[in-house]
Structure formats: structure tokens, C-alpha cells
Short mmCIF file of C-alpha atoms in Angstrom, two decimals:
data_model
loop_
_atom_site.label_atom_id
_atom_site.label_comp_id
_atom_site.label_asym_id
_atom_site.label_seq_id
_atom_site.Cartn_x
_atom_site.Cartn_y
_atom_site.Cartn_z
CA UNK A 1 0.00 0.00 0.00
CA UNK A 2 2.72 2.46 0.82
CA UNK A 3 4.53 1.68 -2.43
CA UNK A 4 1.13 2.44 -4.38
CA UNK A 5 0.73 5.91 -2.51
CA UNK A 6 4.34 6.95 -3.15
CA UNK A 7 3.83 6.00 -6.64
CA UNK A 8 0.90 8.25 -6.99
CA UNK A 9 2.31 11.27 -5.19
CA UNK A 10 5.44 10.46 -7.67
CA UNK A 11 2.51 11.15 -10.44
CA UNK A 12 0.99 13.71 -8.82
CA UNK A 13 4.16 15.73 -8.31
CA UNK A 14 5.31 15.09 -11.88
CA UNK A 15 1.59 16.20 -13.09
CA UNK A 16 2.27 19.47 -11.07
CA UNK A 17 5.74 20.17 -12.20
CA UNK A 18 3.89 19.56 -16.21
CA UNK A 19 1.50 21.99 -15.45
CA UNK A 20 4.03 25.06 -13.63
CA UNK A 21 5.89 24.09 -17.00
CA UNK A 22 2.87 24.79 -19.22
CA UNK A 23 1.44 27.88 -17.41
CA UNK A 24 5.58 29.16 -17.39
CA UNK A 25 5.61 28.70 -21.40
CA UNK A 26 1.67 30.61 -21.60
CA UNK A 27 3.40 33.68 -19.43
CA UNK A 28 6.31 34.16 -21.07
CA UNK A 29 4.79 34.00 -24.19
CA UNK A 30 1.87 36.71 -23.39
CA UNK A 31 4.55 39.16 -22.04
CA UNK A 32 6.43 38.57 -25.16
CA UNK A 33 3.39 39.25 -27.55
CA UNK A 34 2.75 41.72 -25.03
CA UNK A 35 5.90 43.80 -24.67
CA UNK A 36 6.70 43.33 -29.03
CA UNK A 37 3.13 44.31 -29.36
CA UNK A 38 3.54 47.81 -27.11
CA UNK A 39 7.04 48.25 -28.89
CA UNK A 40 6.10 48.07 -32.37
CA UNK A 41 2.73 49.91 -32.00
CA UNK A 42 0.85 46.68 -32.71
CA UNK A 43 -2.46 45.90 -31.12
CA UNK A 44 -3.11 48.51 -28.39
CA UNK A 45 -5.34 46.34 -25.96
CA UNK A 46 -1.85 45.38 -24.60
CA UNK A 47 -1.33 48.64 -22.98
CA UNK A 48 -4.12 48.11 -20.49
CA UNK A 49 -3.91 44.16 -20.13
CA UNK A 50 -0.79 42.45 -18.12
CA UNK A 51 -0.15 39.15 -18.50
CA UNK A 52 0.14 37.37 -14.59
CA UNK A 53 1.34 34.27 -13.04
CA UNK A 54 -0.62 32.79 -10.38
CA UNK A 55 0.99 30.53 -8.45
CA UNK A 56 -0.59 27.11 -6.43
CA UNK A 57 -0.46 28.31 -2.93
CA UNK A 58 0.38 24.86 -1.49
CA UNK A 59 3.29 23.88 -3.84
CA UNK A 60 4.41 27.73 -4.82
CA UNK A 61 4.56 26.47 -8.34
CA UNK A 62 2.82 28.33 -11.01
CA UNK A 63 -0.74 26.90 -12.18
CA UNK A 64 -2.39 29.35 -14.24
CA UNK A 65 -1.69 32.57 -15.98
CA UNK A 66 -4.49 35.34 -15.75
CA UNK A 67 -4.71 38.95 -17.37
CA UNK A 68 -5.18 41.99 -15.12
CA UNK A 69 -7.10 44.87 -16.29
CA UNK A 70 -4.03 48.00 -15.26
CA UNK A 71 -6.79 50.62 -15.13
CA UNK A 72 -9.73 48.81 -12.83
CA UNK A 73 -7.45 45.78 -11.66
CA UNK A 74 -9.55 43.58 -12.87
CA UNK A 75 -8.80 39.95 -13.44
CA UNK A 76 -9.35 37.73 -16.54
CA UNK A 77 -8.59 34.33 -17.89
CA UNK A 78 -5.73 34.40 -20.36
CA UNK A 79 -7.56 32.03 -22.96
CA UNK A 80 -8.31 34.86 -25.71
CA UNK A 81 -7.11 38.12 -24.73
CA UNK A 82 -8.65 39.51 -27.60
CA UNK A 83 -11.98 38.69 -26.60
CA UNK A 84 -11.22 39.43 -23.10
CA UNK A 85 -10.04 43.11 -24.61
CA UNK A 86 -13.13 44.01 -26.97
CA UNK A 87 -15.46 42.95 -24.37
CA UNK A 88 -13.87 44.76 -20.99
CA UNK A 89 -12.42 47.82 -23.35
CA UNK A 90 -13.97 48.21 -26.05
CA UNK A 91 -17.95 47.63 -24.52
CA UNK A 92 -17.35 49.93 -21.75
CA UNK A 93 -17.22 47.38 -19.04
CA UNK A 94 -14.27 48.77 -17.64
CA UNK A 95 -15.23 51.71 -15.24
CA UNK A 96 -11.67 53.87 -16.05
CA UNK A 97 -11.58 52.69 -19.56
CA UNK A 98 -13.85 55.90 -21.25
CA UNK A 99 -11.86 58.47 -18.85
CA UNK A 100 -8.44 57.26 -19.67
CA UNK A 101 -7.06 58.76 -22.99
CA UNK A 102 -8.23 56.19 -25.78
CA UNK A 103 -5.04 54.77 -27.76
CA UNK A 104 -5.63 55.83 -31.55
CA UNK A 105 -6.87 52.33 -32.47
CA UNK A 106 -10.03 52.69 -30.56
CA UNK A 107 -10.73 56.13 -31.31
CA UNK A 108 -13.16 56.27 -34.41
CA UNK A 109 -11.85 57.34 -37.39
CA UNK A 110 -11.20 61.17 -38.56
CA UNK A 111 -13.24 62.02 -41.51
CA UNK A 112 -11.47 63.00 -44.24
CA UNK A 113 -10.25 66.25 -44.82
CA UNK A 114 -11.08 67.41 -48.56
#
């Protein structure tokens, strides 16, 4: 019996360590779209949205990654951050969104000058 549980916390540990090593990969490769996309002037959602790596509280390793809101704090699953964007920025759910100074890629467009 012992050998079966230290076999399965063997598994268990290994599952863990599979998963920190997954969520890991996801962060660093949000903060790298992230931080080319801010850079380059790419897709301006990034401004407001920061990639974050929450970490199992029992173990300390990491287990998910989440996206933070940097105007209202709020917190979002990483899964599509464009969704996540066009419906807490663009709709209006974010409170500090509409008084913050829109990047030019939300702003409507200028009508042309003739």
C-alpha cells in the first residue's frame, strides 16, 4: 500500500511540475506578444492588459496565468485576450476605460479632410 501511494504522489508531483511548466511557457509567451506588441505599435489592448502568473499556494509552483485589467485591476482568464479586450475595453465594461485617454486604435476614425 505504501509503495502504491508513493507511486501516486510520484505522479501527482510530476503532473504538477507539467503543469508550472505549461502555465511558465503561456506567461512568457503573453509578455512577449505583449511587450513586441507595445514596442512596435501593434495591437493597443496590450497597454491596459498584463499578463500574470498565479501561483498554487500549497506547492508555490505556477498553475495558471491570468490577465489583469491596469486601469480597474480587474482579473481575466488568459484564454483569448482579444476577446477578453473588446469585451472589458472596447464595450465599456471597464469603469476607467472611457476616462483614460483612448489609444488611436479605438478612437473612431477622422473624416477625411477634402
Amino acid at each position: 500500500m505504501a509503495a502504491t501511494n508513493a507511486g501516486a504522489s510520484v505522479e501527482s508531483a510530476s503532473a504538477d511540475e507539467a503543469a508550472a511548466k505549461t502555465a511558465q511557457k503561456r506567461y512568457e509567451g503573453l509578455l512577449m506578444v505583449r511587450n513586441k506588441a507595445i514596442k512596435e505599435k501593434g495591437v493597443c489592448y496590450w497597454t491596459h492588459l498584463e499578463p500574470l502568473l498565479v501561483h498554487n499556494t500549497e506547492t508555490g509552483l505556477p498553475k495558471a496565468v491570468k490577465l489583469r485589467c491596469s486601469l480597474c485591476d480587474a482579473v481575466f482568464s488568459s484564454s483569448n485576450p482579444s476577446r477578453t479586450a473588446s469585451q472589458h475595453l472596447k464595450r465599456g465594461t471597464c469603469p476607467n476605460f472611457n476616462s483614460a485617454a483612448k489609444p488611436i486604435c479605438l478612437s473612431p476614425p477622422c473624416p477625411n479632410a477634402q
